[in-house]
Structures are given as structure tokens and as C-alpha cells.
Amino acid sequence: QKEVEQNSGPLSVPEGAIASLNCTYSDRVSQSFFWYRQYSGKSPELIMSIYSNGDKEDGRFTAQLNKASQYVSLLIRDSQPSDSATYLCAVNKGTGRRALTFGSGTRLQVQP
Amino acid sequence: DAGVIQSPRHEVTEMGQEVTLRCKPISGHNSLFWYRQTMMRGLELLIYFNNNVPIDDSGMPEDRFSAKMPNASFSTLKIQPSEPRDSAVYFCASTPTGELFFGEGSRLTVL
């Protein structure tokens, strides 16, 4: 079992719709969770971080965390073609400056 | 503010040659990470440093790989000798607290 699992996609949604990206992790001691966006040929860019159960909203993005189910999700409202990218889920097993374990990413395509 | 700076951006070399990748972290960030990304294996941690000290190098593939961080503003990743299977994008990242900030990467092609 991979430590961080994501559906590779592609996930295709029409412009203006809500895109829902999901991630599960295997280690119950994980404490910090991150979503990165990576455009083709570019480096990963941090979108959201979440540390406690529930929802965290930032503009069109909402991260959701359920530690009991070991599940993290990212919702993108009013999806735009510019949101088309690969979204990487990352998990930190402890607090502080430890390495992140990344999922393989979900490719999102927003159709104009 | 300058982000994480990596060089070279692209490197093409022949099998058996030595490759040195360089990284300058964001000023004030005390942790530095080297990751490798391929289509098959995704983003894999190679090694990370806290306050210039290597903490976890379990991801370094074999003895051909070595990394150093002589001071807070500079790190190198060296591959000697290089092999075609080392072809990948190598990312350096730094952080002050947990979320990683990535450089633009060094794309390595070993022929």
C-alpha cells in the first residue's frame, strides 16, 4: 500500500463546475497535509495546507480533512481552464521541518 | 523575495560522467530537501537537511549519489558516475516550518 494515494485521472470537468480531488494516506500519525499544483514542465506550487479536521477555505479552494478516515480532499469551485494541472497531495508525519511524502498526483482538465 | 534557486536548469551528459546539481535555499529557511521526479515513480525524497545537518538520506539510491550542505545558503547533489536511469527532474526545496517551497528544478538527461 502506498503511503499517499491519489487517483491519477485525468479528471475532466466543464468550466465553472466544482472539481473534487481526493487523497488517502496510510500512516495514522500524519499531522500536516498539503495540496500542491504542478503545471506541465514546472515545479510544484503550494496551494493549501490543513492541519486539523474540518474544512479550510481560501478563495475558490477548500481543503477538507478527516483524520479518522485518513482522507484529505481539495475542492475547486468555479473551475477555470487555467486550473488544468496535476494536483499533488502531500503528507507530513510530524510537526516541524520533516520531509513531505507525495502522492502521484491527479491530473485535472477543465474544459472550456 | 528570491525563491529557491537551482542550477543548472538543464544538463545533458554521457553515461559515466560526474554531475553536480546546486541549490540555494530561501534565506532564513533552515531545512533543505532534494527530491527527484520521474513519470514512473513520481516525486521521491532523496535526502533532507536541518540546519545543514543531513537528517534522512534513506532515499539516496546508491553510493553513486552524495549530497552536501556546507553552509545555510548552499547545497549540492552529486552523481558519480551517472547512468541513464538517473535521468529525471531534480528539485530542491526549503522550508522554515513545514510547507515546502520548490525551486524550478534541474532536468538531467544521461545518454
Tab-separated table of C-alpha atoms in Angstrom:
chain	number	residue	atom	x	y	z
A	1	GLN	CA	0.000	0.000	0.000
A	2	LYS	CA	1.332	3.400	-0.966
A	3	GLU	CA	1.725	5.918	1.837
A	4	VAL	CA	-0.259	8.558	-0.056
A	5	GLU	CA	-2.735	7.509	-2.729
A	6	GLN	CA	-4.440	9.562	-5.381
A	7	ASN	CA	-6.423	8.701	-8.463
A	8	SER	CA	-4.181	9.563	-11.416
A	9	GLY	CA	-7.086	10.800	-13.535
A	10	PRO	CA	-7.492	12.610	-15.754
A	11	LEU	CA	-10.426	14.224	-14.019
A	12	SER	CA	-12.331	16.221	-16.584
A	13	VAL	CA	-14.808	18.930	-15.544
A	14	PRO	CA	-16.525	21.705	-17.501
A	15	GLU	CA	-15.600	25.317	-16.894
A	16	GLY	CA	-17.490	26.747	-13.935
A	17	ALA	CA	-18.060	23.386	-12.269
A	18	ILE	CA	-16.682	22.126	-8.955
A	19	ALA	CA	-13.634	19.866	-9.195
A	20	SER	CA	-13.189	17.393	-6.354
A	21	LEU	CA	-9.780	15.849	-5.796
A	22	ASN	CA	-9.239	13.097	-3.251
A	23	CYS	CA	-6.318	11.658	-1.332
A	24	THR	CA	-5.914	8.918	1.267
A	25	TYR	CA	-2.920	8.279	3.475
A	26	SER	CA	-1.828	5.203	5.371
A	27	ASP	CA	0.032	6.487	8.445
A	28	ARG	CA	-2.296	7.491	11.286
A	29	VAL	CA	0.400	9.630	12.932
A	30	SER	CA	0.352	12.056	9.995
A	31	GLN	CA	-0.313	15.562	11.213
A	32	SER	CA	0.128	18.060	8.362
A	33	PHE	CA	-1.414	17.929	4.926
A	34	PHE	CA	-0.745	19.943	1.811
A	35	TRP	CA	-2.024	20.375	-1.716
A	36	TYR	CA	0.350	21.391	-4.484
A	37	ARG	CA	-0.422	22.320	-8.071
A	38	GLN	CA	2.066	21.428	-10.785
A	39	TYR	CA	1.764	22.682	-14.344
A	40	SER	CA	3.463	20.629	-17.031
A	41	GLY	CA	7.204	21.297	-17.024
A	42	LYS	CA	7.041	23.429	-13.891
A	43	SER	CA	7.740	22.914	-10.211
A	44	PRO	CA	5.111	22.123	-7.565
A	45	GLU	CA	3.423	25.201	-6.110
A	46	LEU	CA	1.751	25.204	-2.688
A	47	ILE	CA	-1.996	25.855	-2.790
A	48	MET	CA	-3.324	24.870	0.615
A	49	SER	CA	-2.233	23.458	3.931
A	50	ILE	CA	-4.517	21.908	6.552
A	51	TYR	CA	-3.718	20.601	9.999
A	52	SER	CA	-6.984	19.894	11.802
A	53	ASN	CA	-10.200	18.088	10.969
A	54	GLY	CA	-12.784	20.010	9.020
A	55	ASP	CA	-12.759	22.478	6.166
A	56	LYS	CA	-10.361	25.269	5.311
A	57	GLU	CA	-11.290	27.752	2.616
A	58	ASP	CA	-9.050	30.061	0.583
A	59	GLY	CA	-10.706	31.798	-2.324
A	60	ARG	CA	-12.011	29.200	-4.761
A	61	PHE	CA	-10.184	26.396	-2.946
A	62	THR	CA	-11.430	24.358	0.009
A	63	ALA	CA	-9.355	21.677	1.696
A	64	GLN	CA	-11.125	19.049	3.769
A	65	LEU	CA	-9.508	16.747	6.321
A	66	ASN	CA	-10.915	13.689	8.062
A	67	LYS	CA	-8.232	12.083	10.196
A	68	ALA	CA	-10.487	9.240	11.351
A	69	SER	CA	-10.954	8.175	7.738
A	70	GLN	CA	-7.390	9.184	6.779
A	71	TYR	CA	-8.786	11.242	3.955
A	72	VAL	CA	-7.942	14.641	2.501
A	73	SER	CA	-9.711	16.381	-0.326
A	74	LEU	CA	-9.453	19.565	-2.353
A	75	LEU	CA	-12.461	21.280	-3.876
A	76	ILE	CA	-12.022	23.853	-6.605
A	77	ARG	CA	-15.124	25.973	-7.174
A	78	ASP	CA	-15.863	27.761	-10.439
A	79	SER	CA	-13.135	25.773	-12.200
A	80	GLN	CA	-11.234	27.639	-14.899
A	81	PRO	CA	-9.171	26.292	-17.816
A	82	SER	CA	-6.138	27.779	-16.034
A	83	ASP	CA	-6.755	25.280	-13.207
A	84	SER	CA	-5.807	22.451	-15.578
A	85	ALA	CA	-2.745	20.915	-13.957
A	86	THR	CA	-1.635	17.980	-11.835
A	87	TYR	CA	-2.581	18.268	-8.166
A	88	LEU	CA	-0.279	16.620	-5.653
A	89	CYS	CA	-1.334	15.639	-2.159
A	90	ALA	CA	1.478	15.690	0.418
A	91	VAL	CA	1.639	14.481	3.985
A	92	ASN	CA	3.983	15.304	6.860
A	93	LYS	CA	4.139	12.680	9.550
A	94	GLY	CA	5.054	15.103	12.294
A	95	THR	CA	5.166	18.743	13.148
A	96	GLY	CA	8.072	20.878	12.189
A	97	ARG	CA	10.534	20.529	9.423
A	98	ARG	CA	10.246	16.971	8.199
A	99	ALA	CA	10.083	15.708	4.681
A	100	LEU	CA	6.763	15.508	2.894
A	101	THR	CA	5.572	12.295	1.257
A	102	PHE	CA	3.803	12.983	-2.015
A	103	GLY	CA	1.081	11.146	-3.845
A	104	SER	CA	1.471	10.503	-7.546
A	105	GLY	CA	-0.941	13.308	-8.385
A	106	THR	CA	-4.304	13.718	-10.096
A	107	ARG	CA	-4.392	15.365	-13.496
A	108	LEU	CA	-7.255	17.838	-13.782
A	109	GLN	CA	-8.606	19.020	-17.121
A	110	VAL	CA	-11.069	21.899	-17.168
A	111	GLN	CA	-12.944	22.012	-20.449
A	112	PRO	CA	-13.848	25.493	-21.781
B	1	ASP	CA	11.968	37.886	-2.490
B	2	ALA	CA	14.138	35.356	-4.284
B	3	GLY	CA	12.837	31.822	-4.221
B	4	VAL	CA	14.839	28.619	-4.183
B	5	ILE	CA	17.487	28.852	-6.866
B	6	GLN	CA	18.747	25.785	-8.680
B	7	SER	CA	21.403	25.315	-11.310
B	8	PRO	CA	21.820	24.145	-13.935
B	9	ARG	CA	18.258	24.146	-15.281
B	10	HIS	CA	19.148	21.556	-17.891
B	11	GLU	CA	22.033	19.117	-18.035
B	12	VAL	CA	22.753	16.592	-20.751
B	13	THR	CA	25.664	14.290	-20.110
B	14	GLU	CA	27.015	10.918	-21.101
B	15	MET	CA	26.919	7.810	-19.002
B	16	GLY	CA	29.835	7.655	-16.600
B	17	GLN	CA	30.269	11.403	-16.242
B	18	GLU	CA	30.030	13.259	-12.952
B	19	VAL	CA	27.018	15.527	-12.455
B	20	THR	CA	26.750	18.241	-9.835
B	21	LEU	CA	23.457	19.986	-9.127
B	22	ARG	CA	23.352	23.110	-6.992
B	23	CYS	CA	20.771	24.742	-4.777
B	24	LYS	CA	20.427	27.984	-2.855
B	25	PRO	CA	17.515	27.852	-0.384
B	26	ILE	CA	15.330	30.773	0.593
B	27	SER	CA	17.127	32.919	3.147
B	28	GLY	CA	16.059	32.042	6.681
B	29	HIS	CA	14.797	28.585	5.789
B	30	ASN	CA	16.614	26.066	7.958
B	31	SER	CA	15.550	22.883	6.205
B	32	LEU	CA	16.531	21.841	2.696
B	33	PHE	CA	15.273	18.893	0.696
B	34	TRP	CA	16.318	17.150	-2.509
B	35	TYR	CA	13.578	15.358	-4.446
B	36	ARG	CA	13.638	13.505	-7.755
B	37	GLN	CA	10.633	13.313	-10.083
B	38	THR	CA	10.036	10.792	-12.856
B	39	MET	CA	6.892	9.734	-14.671
B	40	MET	CA	7.146	6.219	-13.293
B	41	ARG	CA	7.927	6.966	-9.639
B	42	GLY	CA	6.571	10.455	-9.089
B	43	LEU	CA	8.195	12.782	-6.570
B	44	GLU	CA	10.631	10.927	-4.326
B	45	LEU	CA	12.634	12.273	-1.412
B	46	LEU	CA	16.358	11.711	-1.753
B	47	ILE	CA	17.740	13.488	1.315
B	48	TYR	CA	16.994	16.368	3.639
B	49	PHE	CA	18.981	18.618	5.936
B	50	ASN	CA	18.037	20.506	9.088
B	51	ASN	CA	20.427	23.328	9.998
B	52	ASN	CA	22.948	21.997	7.447
B	53	VAL	CA	22.974	18.514	9.026
B	54	PRO	CA	21.761	15.527	6.966
B	55	ILE	CA	18.771	14.013	8.754
B	56	ASP	CA	17.439	11.360	6.413
B	57	ASP	CA	19.311	10.046	3.386
B	58	SER	CA	17.407	6.787	3.083
B	59	GLY	CA	16.078	7.865	-0.287
B	60	MET	CA	19.507	8.194	-1.878
B	61	PRO	CA	19.507	5.395	-4.472
B	62	GLU	CA	23.036	4.156	-4.008
B	63	ASP	CA	26.596	5.182	-3.307
B	64	ARG	CA	26.812	6.978	-6.624
B	65	PHE	CA	24.707	9.742	-5.081
B	66	SER	CA	26.032	12.156	-2.474
B	67	ALA	CA	24.787	15.459	-1.074
B	68	LYS	CA	26.390	18.166	0.984
B	69	MET	CA	25.296	21.353	2.668
B	70	PRO	CA	28.448	23.238	3.694
B	71	ASN	CA	26.504	26.295	4.860
B	72	ALA	CA	22.977	27.613	5.252
B	73	SER	CA	22.835	29.069	1.766
B	74	PHE	CA	24.203	26.323	-0.446
B	75	SER	CA	23.764	22.621	-1.146
B	76	THR	CA	24.990	20.231	-3.828
B	77	LEU	CA	23.776	16.888	-5.100
B	78	LYS	CA	26.423	14.894	-6.898
B	79	ILE	CA	26.060	11.798	-9.059
B	80	GLN	CA	29.249	9.930	-9.910
B	81	PRO	CA	29.242	8.033	-12.188
B	82	SER	CA	25.942	8.918	-13.834
B	83	GLU	CA	23.737	6.314	-15.521
B	84	PRO	CA	20.815	6.623	-17.973
B	85	ARG	CA	18.357	5.591	-15.222
B	86	ASP	CA	19.336	8.749	-13.310
B	87	SER	CA	17.542	10.840	-15.951
B	88	ALA	CA	14.880	12.822	-14.104
B	89	VAL	CA	13.994	16.264	-12.816
B	90	TYR	CA	15.752	17.002	-9.553
B	91	PHE	CA	14.028	19.504	-7.277
B	92	CYS	CA	15.442	21.326	-4.322
B	93	ALA	CA	13.011	22.704	-1.733
B	94	SER	CA	13.307	24.602	1.518
B	95	THR	CA	11.052	25.405	4.447
B	96	PRO	CA	11.042	27.276	7.727
B	97	THR	CA	8.107	25.397	9.262
B	98	GLY	CA	6.713	22.554	7.187
B	99	GLU	CA	5.308	23.623	3.838
B	100	LEU	CA	7.907	23.201	1.120
B	101	PHE	CA	8.877	25.830	-1.419
B	102	PHE	CA	10.388	24.346	-4.550
B	103	GLY	CA	13.000	25.566	-6.957
B	104	GLU	CA	12.401	25.331	-10.682
B	105	GLY	CA	14.265	22.047	-10.905
B	106	SER	CA	17.229	20.666	-12.792
B	107	ARG	CA	16.325	18.426	-15.706
B	108	LEU	CA	19.026	15.787	-16.087
B	109	THR	CA	19.411	13.621	-19.173
B	110	VAL	CA	22.062	10.916	-19.131
B	111	LEU	CA	22.745	9.430	-22.547
